[in-house]
Short mmCIF file of C-alpha atoms in Angstrom, two decimals:
data_model
loop_
_atom_site.label_atom_id
_atom_site.label_comp_id
_atom_site.label_asym_id
_atom_site.label_seq_id
_atom_site.Cartn_x
_atom_site.Cartn_y
_atom_site.Cartn_z
CA MET A 275 93.44 7.69 139.51
CA GLN A 276 97.13 8.53 139.69
CA GLY A 277 99.04 11.80 139.74
CA ILE A 278 98.27 15.34 140.80
CA TYR A 279 94.56 16.03 141.19
CA LEU A 280 93.43 19.65 141.14
CA VAL A 281 90.33 20.62 143.10
CA THR A 282 89.18 24.05 142.00
CA ASP A 283 88.07 26.95 144.10
CA GLN A 284 87.33 30.09 142.12
CA ASP A 285 87.44 32.18 145.29
CA LEU A 286 91.06 31.12 145.92
CA CYS A 287 92.31 32.00 142.43
CA LEU A 288 93.41 35.52 143.40
CA GLY A 289 91.04 37.08 140.89
CA ARG A 290 92.34 35.06 137.93
CA PRO A 291 89.74 33.22 135.82
CA LEU A 292 89.44 29.56 136.76
CA THR A 293 89.93 28.59 133.12
CA SER A 294 93.38 30.19 133.07
CA VAL A 295 94.49 28.53 136.33
CA VAL A 296 93.22 25.16 135.10
CA ALA A 297 94.86 25.59 131.68
CA ASP A 298 98.18 26.31 133.42
CA ALA A 299 97.84 23.23 135.60
CA VAL A 300 96.92 21.07 132.60
CA ARG A 301 100.01 22.28 130.72
CA ALA A 302 102.06 21.30 133.76
CA GLY A 303 100.86 17.71 133.56
CA ILE A 304 98.20 17.22 136.23
CA ALA A 305 96.05 14.10 135.99
CA CYS A 306 92.54 15.20 136.96
CA VAL A 307 90.39 18.25 137.72
CA GLN A 308 87.50 18.33 140.13
CA LEU A 309 85.28 21.39 139.75
CA ARG A 310 84.15 22.36 143.23
CA GLU A 311 81.91 25.39 143.49
CA LYS A 312 80.31 25.35 146.90
CA ASN A 313 78.91 28.86 146.70
CA ALA A 314 78.06 29.20 143.02
CA ALA A 315 74.52 29.53 141.68
CA PHE A 316 73.43 26.63 139.45
CA ARG A 317 73.94 28.37 136.13
CA ASP A 318 77.38 29.71 137.13
CA PHE A 319 78.43 26.23 138.24
CA LEU A 320 77.19 24.73 134.98
CA ASN A 321 78.89 27.43 132.92
CA GLN A 322 82.21 26.84 134.71
CA ALA A 323 81.91 23.14 133.90
CA LEU A 324 81.13 23.89 130.25
CA ALA A 325 84.08 26.31 130.09
CA LEU A 326 86.54 23.76 131.53
CA LYS A 327 85.33 20.85 129.43
CA PRO A 328 87.14 21.66 126.14
CA ILE A 329 90.38 22.52 127.97
CA LEU A 330 90.40 19.14 129.65
CA THR A 331 88.99 17.05 126.83
CA SER A 332 91.67 18.25 124.44
CA ALA A 333 94.31 17.26 127.02
CA GLY A 334 92.69 13.89 127.75
CA ILE A 335 92.21 14.80 131.42
CA PRO A 336 88.99 13.87 133.22
CA LEU A 337 86.67 16.59 134.50
CA LEU A 338 84.88 15.57 137.67
CA ILE A 339 82.12 17.57 139.32
CA ASN A 340 81.89 17.90 143.06
CA ASP A 341 78.57 16.68 144.50
CA ARG A 342 76.26 17.44 141.60
CA VAL A 343 75.29 14.62 139.28
CA ASP A 344 72.93 16.98 137.46
CA ILE A 345 75.77 19.36 136.57
CA ALA A 346 77.94 16.42 135.48
CA LEU A 347 75.17 15.13 133.22
CA ALA A 348 74.27 18.51 131.77
CA ALA A 349 77.91 19.46 131.11
CA GLY A 350 78.96 16.07 129.81
CA ALA A 351 81.65 15.81 132.49
CA ASP A 352 83.55 12.56 133.00
CA GLY A 353 82.26 11.91 136.48
CA VAL A 354 81.58 13.15 139.97
CA HIS A 355 83.18 13.30 143.35
CA LEU A 356 80.66 12.39 146.04
CA GLY A 357 80.68 13.18 149.72
CA GLN A 358 78.98 10.90 152.22
CA THR A 359 75.86 13.08 152.26
CA ASP A 360 75.58 13.56 148.50
CA MET A 361 73.72 11.25 146.14
CA PRO A 362 74.28 7.61 147.18
CA TYR A 363 77.02 5.98 145.10
CA GLU A 364 74.78 3.33 143.53
CA ALA A 365 72.30 5.93 142.29
CA ALA A 366 75.09 8.06 140.82
CA ARG A 367 76.60 5.04 139.05
CA ARG A 368 73.21 4.11 137.63
CA LEU A 369 72.67 7.62 136.29
CA LEU A 370 76.21 8.25 135.02
CA GLY A 371 76.93 4.81 133.60
CA PRO A 372 79.77 2.32 133.89
CA ALA A 373 82.35 4.48 132.13
CA ALA A 374 82.00 7.45 134.50
CA VAL A 375 84.72 8.22 137.03
CA ILE A 376 83.13 8.27 140.48
CA GLY A 377 85.08 9.04 143.61
CA LEU A 378 83.81 8.89 147.16
CA SER A 379 85.07 10.78 150.19
CA VAL A 380 85.90 8.71 153.26
CA GLU A 381 86.06 10.61 156.50
CA THR A 382 85.73 7.73 159.00
CA TRP A 383 86.85 4.13 159.16
CA GLU A 384 83.21 3.08 158.73
CA ASP A 385 83.20 4.94 155.41
CA VAL A 386 86.32 3.04 154.31
CA VAL A 387 84.81 -0.34 155.20
CA ALA A 388 81.47 0.47 153.55
CA ALA A 389 83.26 1.52 150.35
CA GLN A 390 85.14 -1.77 150.05
CA ASP A 391 82.24 -3.48 148.28
CA LEU A 392 81.49 -0.57 145.96
CA ASP A 393 83.09 -0.32 142.53
CA VAL A 394 84.08 3.31 143.08
CA ASP A 395 87.00 4.53 140.99
CA TYR A 396 88.81 6.00 143.96
CA LEU A 397 88.42 6.99 147.58
CA GLY A 398 89.01 10.59 148.53
CA VAL A 399 90.84 10.30 151.86
CA SER A 400 89.74 13.48 153.52
CA PRO A 401 91.19 15.39 155.24
CA ILE A 402 94.80 14.28 155.64
CA PHE A 403 95.72 17.41 157.56
CA VAL A 404 93.67 20.28 158.91
CA THR A 405 93.00 22.79 156.18
CA PRO A 406 91.44 26.22 156.00
CA THR A 407 89.95 25.41 152.56
CA LYS A 408 87.28 23.09 153.91
CA THR A 409 86.05 23.42 157.46
CA ASP A 410 83.13 20.98 157.61
CA THR A 411 85.34 17.93 157.91
CA LYS A 412 85.92 15.15 160.41
CA PRO A 413 89.24 14.83 162.32
CA PRO A 414 92.24 14.51 159.98
CA TRP A 415 93.56 11.05 159.02
CA GLY A 416 97.21 12.04 159.14
CA LEU A 417 99.90 9.96 157.45
CA GLU A 418 99.22 7.02 159.74
CA GLY A 419 95.51 6.93 158.93
CA LEU A 420 96.32 7.10 155.22
CA ALA A 421 98.76 4.17 155.58
CA GLU A 422 96.12 2.14 157.43
CA ILE A 423 93.58 2.75 154.67
CA ARG A 424 96.21 1.80 152.08
CA ALA A 425 96.82 -1.51 153.88
CA TYR A 426 93.09 -2.27 153.98
CA SER A 427 91.43 -0.83 150.91
CA ARG A 428 91.33 -2.27 147.41
CA HIS A 429 90.65 1.16 145.95
CA SER A 430 92.82 3.84 144.45
CA LEU A 431 93.40 6.55 147.08
CA VAL A 432 93.27 10.27 146.43
CA ALA A 433 94.62 12.12 149.46
CA ILE A 434 93.26 15.60 150.14
CA GLY A 435 93.38 18.25 152.83
CA GLY A 436 96.34 20.50 153.59
CA LEU A 437 98.54 19.02 150.84
CA ASN A 438 101.29 20.91 149.04
CA ALA A 439 104.77 20.51 147.57
CA ALA A 440 106.28 20.32 151.06
CA ASN A 441 104.35 17.24 152.15
CA ALA A 442 103.50 15.55 148.82
CA LEU A 443 106.39 13.07 148.96
CA ALA A 444 105.38 11.87 152.42
CA ILE A 445 101.78 11.48 151.23
CA ILE A 446 102.76 9.33 148.27
CA ARG A 447 105.11 7.25 150.42
CA ALA A 448 102.23 6.68 152.86
CA GLY A 449 100.25 5.09 150.04
CA ALA A 450 98.35 7.76 148.12
CA ASP A 451 97.90 7.09 144.42
CA SER A 452 97.04 10.69 143.88
CA VAL A 453 97.69 13.99 145.65
CA ALA A 454 94.81 16.44 145.57
CA VAL A 455 95.48 20.12 146.09
CA VAL A 456 93.39 23.26 146.09
CA SER A 457 95.24 26.39 147.19
CA ALA A 458 98.69 24.93 146.41
CA ILE A 459 97.81 25.52 142.76
CA CYS A 460 94.79 27.88 142.79
CA SER A 461 96.46 30.45 145.05
CA ALA A 462 100.01 30.02 143.75
CA LYS A 463 101.73 33.11 142.39
CA ASP A 464 102.53 30.99 139.33
CA PRO A 465 100.01 28.13 139.01
CA PHE A 466 101.97 26.51 136.16
CA ALA A 467 105.21 26.42 138.17
CA ALA A 468 103.40 25.21 141.30
CA ALA A 469 101.65 22.42 139.39
CA ARG A 470 104.85 21.51 137.55
CA ASN A 471 106.68 21.25 140.88
CA LEU A 472 104.03 18.88 142.24
CA VAL A 473 103.98 16.78 139.07
CA THR A 474 107.80 16.48 139.10
CA CYS A 475 107.70 15.50 142.74
CA PHE A 476 105.06 12.84 142.00
CA ASP A 477 106.92 11.50 138.98
CA SER A 478 110.17 11.22 140.93
CA LEU A 479 108.64 8.45 143.04
CA GLN A 480 107.13 6.38 140.24
CA MET B 205 48.33 19.77 133.33
CA GLN B 206 44.79 20.28 134.62
CA GLY B 207 43.30 20.36 138.11
CA ILE B 208 44.59 21.11 141.57
CA TYR B 209 48.38 21.06 141.83
CA LEU B 210 49.92 20.67 145.27
CA VAL B 211 53.33 22.21 145.92
CA THR B 212 54.75 20.80 149.14
CA ASP B 213 56.45 22.60 151.96
CA GLN B 214 57.30 20.36 154.90
CA ASP B 215 57.83 23.42 157.10
CA LEU B 216 54.21 24.49 156.53
CA CYS B 217 52.66 21.13 157.41
CA LEU B 218 52.12 22.02 161.09
CA GLY B 219 54.35 19.17 162.22
CA ARG B 220 52.47 16.51 160.26
CA PRO B 221 54.54 14.21 158.03
CA LEU B 222 54.51 15.31 154.42
CA THR B 223 53.48 11.81 153.35
CA SER B 224 50.27 12.06 155.36
CA VAL B 225 49.37 15.51 153.99
CA VAL B 226 50.07 14.34 150.44
CA ALA B 227 48.10 11.11 150.93
CA ASP B 228 45.12 13.16 152.13
CA ALA B 229 45.35 15.46 149.13
CA VAL B 230 45.63 12.51 146.75
CA ARG B 231 42.53 10.94 148.25
CA ALA B 232 40.74 14.22 147.66
CA GLY B 233 41.48 14.10 143.94
CA ILE B 234 44.36 16.47 143.26
CA ALA B 235 46.06 16.19 139.87
CA CYS B 236 49.77 16.67 140.57
CA VAL B 237 52.35 17.02 143.35
CA GLN B 238 55.50 19.08 143.17
CA LEU B 239 58.01 18.27 145.92
CA ARG B 240 59.64 21.55 146.89
CA GLU B 241 62.22 21.38 149.63
CA LYS B 242 64.21 24.61 149.50
CA ASN B 243 65.99 24.06 152.81
CA ALA B 244 66.43 20.28 152.91
CA ALA B 245 69.80 18.53 152.72
CA PHE B 246 70.27 16.35 149.63
CA ARG B 247 69.55 13.02 151.28
CA ASP B 248 66.46 14.33 153.08
CA PHE B 249 65.14 15.75 149.81
CA LEU B 250 65.80 12.44 148.03
CA ASN B 251 64.19 10.44 150.83
CA GLN B 252 61.09 12.63 150.72
CA ALA B 253 60.84 11.99 146.98
CA LEU B 254 61.26 8.25 147.49
CA ALA B 255 58.61 8.28 150.23
CA LEU B 256 56.07 10.14 148.07
CA LYS B 257 56.65 8.06 144.95
CA PRO B 258 54.58 4.96 145.84
CA ILE B 259 51.70 7.08 147.17
CA LEU B 260 51.50 8.96 143.88
CA THR B 261 52.30 6.12 141.52
CA SER B 262 49.51 3.99 142.94
CA ALA B 263 47.10 6.89 142.40
CA GLY B 264 48.38 7.63 138.89
CA ILE B 265 49.40 11.15 139.88
CA PRO B 266 52.67 12.65 138.64
CA LEU B 267 55.42 13.50 141.12
CA LEU B 268 57.46 16.49 140.01
CA ILE B 269 60.62 17.70 141.72
CA ASN B 270 61.33 21.38 142.16
CA ASP B 271 64.62 22.50 140.61
CA ARG B 272 66.66 19.31 140.96
CA VAL B 273 66.99 17.06 137.94
CA ASP B 274 69.39 14.83 139.91
CA ILE B 275 66.76 14.16 142.58
CA ALA B 276 64.14 13.49 139.90
CA LEU B 277 66.44 10.99 138.17
CA ALA B 278 67.55 9.27 141.36
CA ALA B 279 64.01 8.98 142.72
CA GLY B 280 62.40 8.00 139.44
CA ALA B 281 60.05 10.99 139.62
CA ASP B 282 57.85 11.89 136.67
CA GLY B 283 59.46 15.24 135.99
CA VAL B 284 60.70 18.55 137.28
CA HIS B 285 59.54 22.08 137.77
CA LEU B 286 62.23 24.51 136.67
CA GLY B 287 62.75 28.13 137.61
CA GLN B 288 64.45 30.52 135.24
CA THR B 289 67.80 30.10 137.01
CA ASP B 290 67.70 26.30 137.30
CA MET B 291 68.96 23.88 134.69
CA PRO B 292 68.11 25.17 131.20
CA TYR B 293 64.97 23.50 129.83
CA GLU B 294 66.67 21.85 126.86
CA ALA B 295 69.27 20.18 129.09
CA ALA B 296 66.61 18.94 131.47
CA ARG B 297 64.56 17.51 128.59
CA ARG B 298 67.61 15.77 127.19
CA LEU B 299 68.39 14.17 130.56
CA LEU B 300 64.82 13.29 131.55
CA GLY B 301 63.55 12.16 128.17
CA PRO B 302 60.48 12.92 126.07
CA ALA B 303 57.98 11.33 128.48
CA ALA B 304 58.96 13.48 131.46
CA VAL B 305 56.67 16.26 132.66
CA ILE B 306 58.65 19.50 132.66
CA GLY B 307 57.19 22.79 133.80
CA LEU B 308 58.85 26.17 133.64
CA SER B 309 58.17 29.22 135.80
CA VAL B 310 57.47 32.47 133.99
CA GLU B 311 57.93 35.62 136.01
CA THR B 312 58.21 38.20 133.23
CA TRP B 313 56.69 38.68 129.80
CA GLU B 314 60.10 37.92 128.28
CA ASP B 315 59.95 34.51 129.98
CA VAL B 316 56.52 33.88 128.45
CA VAL B 317 57.70 34.79 124.95
CA ALA B 318 60.90 32.74 125.26
CA ALA B 319 58.89 29.70 126.40
CA GLN B 320 56.61 29.79 123.36
CA ASP B 321 59.06 27.80 121.22
CA LEU B 322 59.86 25.26 123.94
CA ASP B 323 57.92 22.02 124.23
CA VAL B 324 57.43 22.46 127.99
CA ASP B 325 54.46 20.66 129.47
CA TYR B 326 53.20 23.73 131.26
CA LEU B 327 54.11 27.22 132.35
CA GLY B 328 54.08 28.03 136.04
CA VAL B 329 52.63 31.55 136.11
CA SER B 330 54.30 32.90 139.22
CA PRO B 331 53.31 34.64 141.35
CA ILE B 332 49.66 35.51 140.71
CA PHE B 333 49.35 37.35 144.01
CA VAL B 334 51.87 38.29 146.66
CA THR B 335 52.51 35.37 148.95
CA PRO B 336 54.44 34.82 152.14
CA THR B 337 55.41 31.28 151.02
CA LYS B 338 57.91 32.45 148.45
CA THR B 339 59.59 35.82 148.77
CA ASP B 340 62.17 35.79 145.96
CA THR B 341 59.68 36.51 143.25
CA LYS B 342 59.08 39.19 140.66
CA PRO B 343 55.99 41.48 140.86
CA PRO B 344 52.71 39.52 140.82
CA TRP B 345 50.90 38.91 137.51
CA GLY B 346 47.43 39.39 138.94
CA LEU B 347 44.32 38.13 137.15
CA GLU B 348 44.91 40.47 134.24
CA GLY B 349 48.44 39.26 133.68
CA LEU B 350 47.25 35.68 133.77
CA ALA B 351 44.54 36.46 131.20
CA GLU B 352 47.12 38.13 128.92
CA ILE B 353 49.36 35.07 129.08
CA ARG B 354 46.34 32.86 128.35
CA ALA B 355 45.58 34.89 125.24
CA TYR B 356 49.17 34.62 124.01
CA SER B 357 50.62 31.30 125.10
CA ARG B 358 50.13 27.90 123.50
CA HIS B 359 51.04 26.19 126.78
CA SER B 360 49.03 24.78 129.65
CA LEU B 361 49.09 27.30 132.52
CA VAL B 362 49.59 26.44 136.17
CA ALA B 363 48.84 29.49 138.29
CA ILE B 364 50.68 29.81 141.60
CA GLY B 365 51.17 32.34 144.35
CA GLY B 366 48.63 33.30 146.98
CA LEU B 367 45.98 30.91 145.68
CA ASN B 368 43.26 29.31 147.82
CA ALA B 369 39.60 28.27 147.79
CA ALA B 370 38.50 31.91 147.94
CA ASN B 371 40.18 32.95 144.69
CA ALA B 372 40.43 29.64 142.79
CA LEU B 373 37.30 30.26 140.69
CA ALA B 374 38.56 33.62 139.51
CA ILE B 375 41.90 32.07 138.64
CA ILE B 376 40.34 29.37 136.51
CA ARG B 377 38.04 31.87 134.82
CA ALA B 378 41.08 34.01 134.00
CA GLY B 379 42.52 31.10 132.06
CA ALA B 380 44.47 28.82 134.37
CA ASP B 381 44.41 25.13 133.51
CA SER B 382 45.60 24.30 136.95
CA VAL B 383 45.59 25.95 140.37
CA ALA B 384 48.72 25.41 142.43
CA VAL B 385 48.57 25.79 146.19
CA VAL B 386 51.00 25.38 149.05
CA SER B 387 49.67 26.50 152.42
CA ALA B 388 46.00 26.20 151.36
CA ILE B 389 46.51 22.44 151.70
CA CYS B 390 49.76 21.99 153.67
CA SER B 391 48.69 24.28 156.50
CA ALA B 392 44.99 23.42 156.47
CA LYS B 393 43.50 22.10 159.68
CA ASP B 394 42.09 19.26 157.55
CA PRO B 395 44.20 18.81 154.39
CA PHE B 396 41.73 16.31 152.90
CA ALA B 397 38.79 18.68 153.30
CA ALA B 398 40.79 21.63 152.01
CA ALA B 399 41.95 19.70 148.96
CA ARG B 400 38.47 18.30 148.37
CA ASN B 401 37.04 21.80 148.48
CA LEU B 402 39.54 23.00 145.86
CA VAL B 403 38.94 19.96 143.64
CA THR B 404 35.16 20.45 143.82
CA CYS B 405 35.55 24.10 142.99
CA PHE B 406 37.76 23.21 140.00
CA ASP B 407 35.42 20.48 138.77
CA SER B 408 32.41 22.80 138.98
CA LEU B 409 33.84 24.86 136.13
CA GLN B 410 34.76 22.04 133.75
#
């Protein structure tokens, strides 16, 4: 996992359809989309996944589903992002198969150590900073925590939580392989320009 | 699907572990268990399924999971019970395979008609009577509604909603292949005796 990673939040899209925000971000060159619909009913969640699928497939960008292996399976998504209280990683891998992209959130050092022996595709280092988007999190890792995980972990690291164009460079320099954003794209006045700005910033360091 | 069908509700078990209530009911001769955990966190729901599995497998009784295909897959359950707003039947069948037991709730006549062309294993006719156990339901079918569905539908019918030893005979006579109960067993002073009573009542009409 490398590049700009968009986590969706329909409620933060300023009334615009999620498909249009995602299509803008895809045009701008993002690397991955995670559909996160914490408050959606099952069928709405599934329908959002089915609506995003062709946009992402045609661009060769993976669609990951937050939490729900059943939605990922039913929508034919490329994988899931799991929190520590979601389906255990091994069960998700068994159900989704070896080709699926499976990421796992790490919120404590114990999580990081436990993940070392798993063949997860990436760790979601969460949260880097305090963020209003997600309030049920552990204390933030900060840049130092991210750097410590980088020094220890064998996994690709997706940093998330309070990230935007202003701090993306520092995040990548601290060791993130991927910068995940929610409102920095979803709530941007111009999602394409905001995503393009992040992608350019990321590319400048490669 | 034929016989007494136990739908679980940990909150109604008067503090007893669900495994003990289910084991009692199994000993009494029930035909099926549906694990329904509307308020449980994912891991608790999954752990309940994993705890029930050996009890039911050794008795040759199917374990169905309410709503969640992901829990059913991860726990190796025998199938799912789907509401009209859960995963669409066709998707669930595709993911669970031809041998899975898949039931579908019907709350309106339109649901009954739409289900006629599906190869569901049974229809959950819900609710028969008003019930305090589940409050998000459509108007009750009553005995007449159940009899009308029996006359029309090609499917096995599991009646649910306000059922107990006092009305089970009438329910079976109206055409139910199976009588589903929640509190009549979960909240019984003696779950074994309550289940045994229902099983005897059912068997007396076969």
